[in-house]
Amino acid sequence: MPETTELTELKELQQGLDEIDQALLQTLEKRFELCRKIAAAKLANNIGVTQPPELDEAVDRCASVAKELKLDAGFVKRFCRLIVDKSCKIERELMSPEEPTIASSELAKRGVRIDHAAIAVRDLDAAIETFTKQYGFRVMDRRPVVGSKSGMEVAAIEAGDLTLVLVMGTDPQSNVTRYIENYGPGIQHLALLVDGLSEVHADLKERHSNLLTDIVKGPGLRQTFTRRDSNTGMQFEFLERSNINEFEEDNIRKLYDAMDNEDVY
């Protein structure tokens, strides 16, 4: 069957997006190459690395241009901050090279940002009311999760680019209930977004990072979890995602099943 006019137009529009994406990436590489040259010139002239006030000025300039172009200034500032931060990292690495005897961790190479914090709460309805009314979050998703030994209820909330996951045990033997009994309500684990989970996971194994799970795989989401550290009280999740701030119920269940099986919380 011949293509409709609408389908042909859609393909042309999608091709236009691809061309713009390629141009953005080429421009980005030109910027980073210029940063490398600036770093070399600074090093040759004994000039220090870029300082925070200069970085703030650069981001503010971008925000000013965004307003003129009627773009979302907040988004542009976050976008520009990522570019400026990467540029500074390039500059620091070139001007203060790491000692060759010190091996950089995969997390240092591939860590992106804090993806979310999972917070154990006593009363999920009350917690949602607090976070929505007092702080301005909104509920993205709310669902029950039934594990092999116990259950819980989960609510993902967001504000801008910030995401929290509230978890409440639904029976006395729930992992979350036992966590609160022993530690009180609060951050149950912290999730760190990485670019290349397989490499990070292999490096964590070599560093004897006390991993609780292997890589847990779900549609658009891959995760691995550590056990809770007795000294700091921290449990970490390392994840890589292709979906946007979505949570896979099966992945959540596998984490808490692993904790139940080892009788840890």
Coordinates of C-alpha atoms in Angstrom, one line a residue:
M1 CA 0.0 0.0 0.0
P2 CA 1.3 3.5 -0.8
E3 CA 2.1 5.7 2.1
T4 CA -0.3 8.4 3.1
T5 CA 0.6 12.0 2.9
E6 CA 0.5 12.2 6.7
L7 CA 2.9 9.2 7.1
T8 CA 5.3 10.7 4.6
E9 CA 5.2 14.0 6.5
L10 CA 5.8 12.2 9.8
K11 CA 8.9 10.5 8.4
E12 CA 10.3 13.8 7.2
L13 CA 9.7 15.4 10.6
Q14 CA 11.4 12.5 12.3
Q15 CA 14.4 12.8 9.9
G16 CA 14.5 16.5 10.8
L17 CA 14.8 15.6 14.5
D18 CA 17.7 13.2 13.7
E19 CA 19.5 15.9 11.8
I20 CA 19.1 18.4 14.6
D21 CA 20.3 15.8 17.2
Q22 CA 23.4 15.1 15.1
A23 CA 24.1 18.9 14.8
L24 CA 23.7 19.2 18.6
L25 CA 26.2 16.5 19.2
Q26 CA 28.7 17.9 16.7
T27 CA 28.3 21.3 18.4
L28 CA 28.8 19.7 21.8
E29 CA 32.0 18.0 20.7
K30 CA 33.3 21.3 19.3
R31 CA 32.7 22.9 22.7
F32 CA 34.5 20.2 24.5
E33 CA 37.4 20.4 22.1
L34 CA 37.6 24.2 22.8
C35 CA 37.6 23.4 26.5
R36 CA 40.6 21.1 26.0
K37 CA 42.5 23.9 24.2
I38 CA 41.6 26.4 26.9
A39 CA 42.9 23.9 29.6
A40 CA 46.2 23.5 27.7
A41 CA 46.5 27.3 27.4
K42 CA 45.8 27.8 31.1
L43 CA 48.3 25.1 32.0
A44 CA 51.0 26.7 29.8
N45 CA 50.4 30.1 31.4
N46 CA 50.0 28.8 35.0
I47 CA 46.4 29.9 35.3
G48 CA 44.1 28.0 37.6
V49 CA 41.0 26.1 36.8
T50 CA 37.6 27.8 36.3
Q51 CA 36.1 29.0 39.6
P52 CA 32.4 28.6 40.7
P53 CA 31.5 32.3 40.1
E54 CA 32.5 32.0 36.5
L55 CA 30.4 28.8 36.1
D56 CA 27.4 30.5 37.6
E57 CA 27.8 33.4 35.2
A58 CA 28.0 31.1 32.2
V59 CA 24.8 29.3 33.3
D60 CA 23.0 32.6 33.9
R61 CA 24.0 33.8 30.4
C62 CA 22.4 30.7 28.9
A63 CA 19.2 31.3 31.0
S64 CA 19.1 34.9 29.7
V65 CA 19.3 33.7 26.1
A66 CA 16.6 31.1 26.8
K67 CA 14.2 33.8 27.9
E68 CA 14.8 35.7 24.7
L69 CA 14.1 32.5 22.7
K70 CA 11.0 31.8 24.9
L71 CA 12.5 28.5 26.1
D72 CA 11.9 27.1 29.6
A73 CA 14.7 28.9 31.5
G74 CA 14.7 26.3 34.3
F75 CA 15.2 23.5 31.8
V76 CA 17.9 25.4 30.0
K77 CA 19.8 26.1 33.2
R78 CA 19.8 22.4 34.2
F79 CA 20.9 21.5 30.6
C80 CA 23.6 24.1 30.6
R81 CA 24.8 23.1 34.1
L82 CA 25.3 19.5 32.8
I83 CA 27.4 20.8 29.9
V84 CA 29.4 23.2 32.1
D85 CA 30.0 20.6 34.7
K86 CA 31.3 18.2 32.1
S87 CA 33.5 20.9 30.6
C88 CA 35.0 21.6 34.1
K89 CA 35.7 17.9 34.5
I90 CA 37.6 17.8 31.3
E91 CA 39.5 20.9 32.4
R92 CA 40.4 19.4 35.8
E93 CA 41.5 16.1 34.3
L94 CA 43.8 17.8 31.8
M95 CA 45.2 20.3 34.3
S96 CA 45.5 18.0 37.3
P97 CA 46.0 14.5 35.8
E98 CA 45.5 11.6 38.2
E99 CA 48.5 9.7 39.4
P100 CA 49.1 6.7 37.1
T101 CA 49.3 4.4 40.1
I102 CA 45.7 5.2 41.2
A103 CA 43.0 3.3 39.3
S104 CA 39.9 5.3 38.8
S105 CA 36.7 3.4 39.7
E106 CA 34.0 2.7 37.2
L107 CA 31.6 4.6 39.4
A108 CA 33.9 7.7 39.1
K109 CA 33.8 7.3 35.3
R110 CA 30.1 6.4 35.0
G111 CA 28.2 8.0 37.9
V112 CA 25.5 10.4 36.7
R113 CA 23.3 11.6 39.6
I114 CA 21.1 10.5 42.5
D115 CA 18.1 8.9 40.8
H116 CA 15.8 8.7 43.8
A117 CA 15.7 8.0 47.5
A118 CA 13.5 5.3 48.9
I119 CA 11.9 6.4 52.2
A120 CA 10.3 4.0 54.7
V121 CA 7.2 5.5 56.2
R122 CA 4.7 4.4 58.9
D123 CA 1.6 5.8 57.2
L124 CA 1.7 6.2 53.5
D125 CA -1.4 8.4 53.2
A126 CA -0.1 10.8 55.8
A127 CA 3.3 10.8 54.1
I128 CA 1.8 11.6 50.7
E129 CA -0.2 14.4 52.2
T130 CA 2.9 15.9 53.8
F131 CA 5.0 15.7 50.6
T132 CA 2.3 17.0 48.3
K133 CA 0.7 19.8 50.4
Q134 CA 3.8 21.0 52.3
Y135 CA 6.5 20.5 49.7
G136 CA 4.7 20.5 46.3
F137 CA 5.4 17.0 45.1
R138 CA 2.9 15.1 43.0
V139 CA 2.1 11.4 43.0
M140 CA 3.4 9.6 39.8
D141 CA 2.4 6.1 40.8
R142 CA 1.0 4.2 43.7
R143 CA 0.7 0.4 43.9
P144 CA 0.9 -2.6 46.2
V145 CA 3.8 -5.0 45.9
V146 CA 3.4 -8.6 47.2
G147 CA 6.7 -10.4 48.0
S148 CA 7.4 -14.1 48.6
K149 CA 7.2 -13.5 52.4
S150 CA 5.6 -10.1 52.9
G151 CA 4.0 -7.1 51.2
M152 CA 4.2 -3.4 51.1
E153 CA 2.7 -0.4 49.3
V154 CA 4.8 1.9 47.2
A155 CA 4.2 5.5 46.0
A156 CA 6.6 7.3 43.6
I157 CA 6.4 11.1 43.9
E158 CA 8.1 13.9 41.9
A159 CA 8.7 17.6 41.9
G160 CA 10.5 18.9 38.8
D161 CA 13.5 16.5 38.3
L162 CA 13.3 15.3 41.9
T163 CA 12.0 11.8 42.6
L164 CA 11.2 10.1 45.9
V165 CA 9.8 6.6 46.5
L166 CA 7.7 6.1 49.6
V167 CA 7.4 2.6 51.0
M168 CA 5.1 1.3 53.7
G169 CA 5.0 -2.3 55.1
T170 CA 1.5 -3.9 55.0
D171 CA 2.0 -6.6 57.7
P172 CA 4.1 -7.0 60.8
Q173 CA 6.7 -9.3 59.0
S174 CA 7.1 -6.9 56.1
N175 CA 10.7 -6.0 55.4
V176 CA 9.8 -2.3 55.6
T177 CA 7.9 -2.7 58.9
R178 CA 11.0 -4.4 60.4
Y179 CA 13.3 -1.7 59.0
I180 CA 11.2 1.0 60.8
E181 CA 11.1 -1.1 64.0
N182 CA 14.9 -1.3 64.1
Y183 CA 16.0 2.1 62.5
G184 CA 12.9 4.3 62.5
P185 CA 11.4 5.9 59.4
G186 CA 13.7 7.5 56.9
I187 CA 15.9 6.8 53.9
Q188 CA 15.7 3.0 53.3
H189 CA 18.1 3.1 50.4
L190 CA 19.6 5.6 48.0
A191 CA 19.5 5.0 44.2
L192 CA 22.5 6.2 42.1
L193 CA 22.1 6.5 38.3
V194 CA 25.0 5.2 36.2
D195 CA 25.9 5.1 32.6
G196 CA 27.1 1.5 32.1
L197 CA 25.8 -0.7 34.9
S198 CA 27.6 -3.9 33.8
E199 CA 30.9 -2.2 34.1
V200 CA 30.0 -0.6 37.5
H201 CA 28.7 -3.9 38.8
A202 CA 31.9 -5.8 37.8
D203 CA 34.0 -3.1 39.5
L204 CA 31.9 -3.2 42.7
K205 CA 32.4 -7.0 42.8
E206 CA 36.2 -6.5 42.6
R207 CA 36.0 -4.0 45.4
H208 CA 34.1 -6.4 47.6
S209 CA 31.2 -4.0 47.9
N210 CA 28.9 -6.5 49.7
L211 CA 26.4 -6.8 46.9
L212 CA 23.0 -8.2 47.8
T213 CA 21.8 -8.9 44.3
D214 CA 23.1 -9.6 40.8
I215 CA 21.8 -7.3 38.1
V216 CA 18.0 -7.3 38.2
K217 CA 16.6 -6.7 34.8
G218 CA 13.2 -5.2 33.8
P219 CA 11.8 -3.4 30.7
G220 CA 14.0 -0.3 30.4
L221 CA 15.5 -0.7 33.9
R222 CA 18.5 -2.6 35.2
Q223 CA 19.5 -2.5 38.9
T224 CA 21.8 -3.9 41.5
F225 CA 21.7 -3.5 45.3
T226 CA 24.2 -3.6 48.1
R227 CA 23.5 -4.9 51.6
R228 CA 23.1 -2.3 54.4
D229 CA 26.5 -1.0 55.8
S230 CA 26.5 -1.5 59.6
N231 CA 28.7 1.6 60.1
T232 CA 27.0 4.2 57.9
G233 CA 23.5 2.6 57.8
M234 CA 23.5 3.0 54.0
Q235 CA 22.1 0.7 51.4
F236 CA 22.7 1.6 47.8
E237 CA 21.0 0.8 44.5
F238 CA 22.9 1.3 41.3
L239 CA 20.8 1.6 38.2
E240 CA 20.7 2.2 34.5
R241 CA 17.4 3.1 32.8
S242 CA 16.0 3.9 29.4
N243 CA 12.6 4.7 30.7
I244 CA 11.8 8.0 32.4
N245 CA 11.3 7.9 36.1
E246 CA 9.3 4.6 35.9
F247 CA 9.6 1.8 38.4
E248 CA 9.2 -1.9 37.6
E249 CA 7.1 -3.8 40.1
D250 CA 9.0 -7.1 39.4
N251 CA 12.3 -5.4 40.1
I252 CA 11.0 -4.0 43.4
R253 CA 9.7 -7.5 44.4
K254 CA 13.1 -9.1 43.6
L255 CA 14.9 -6.7 45.8
Y256 CA 12.7 -7.2 48.8
D257 CA 12.6 -11.0 48.2
A258 CA 16.4 -11.0 48.3
M259 CA 16.4 -9.1 51.6
D260 CA 13.7 -11.4 53.0
N261 CA 15.7 -14.5 52.0
E262 CA 18.8 -13.2 53.9
D263 CA 16.7 -11.9 56.8
V264 CA 18.1 -8.4 56.3
Y265 CA 16.2 -5.1 56.2

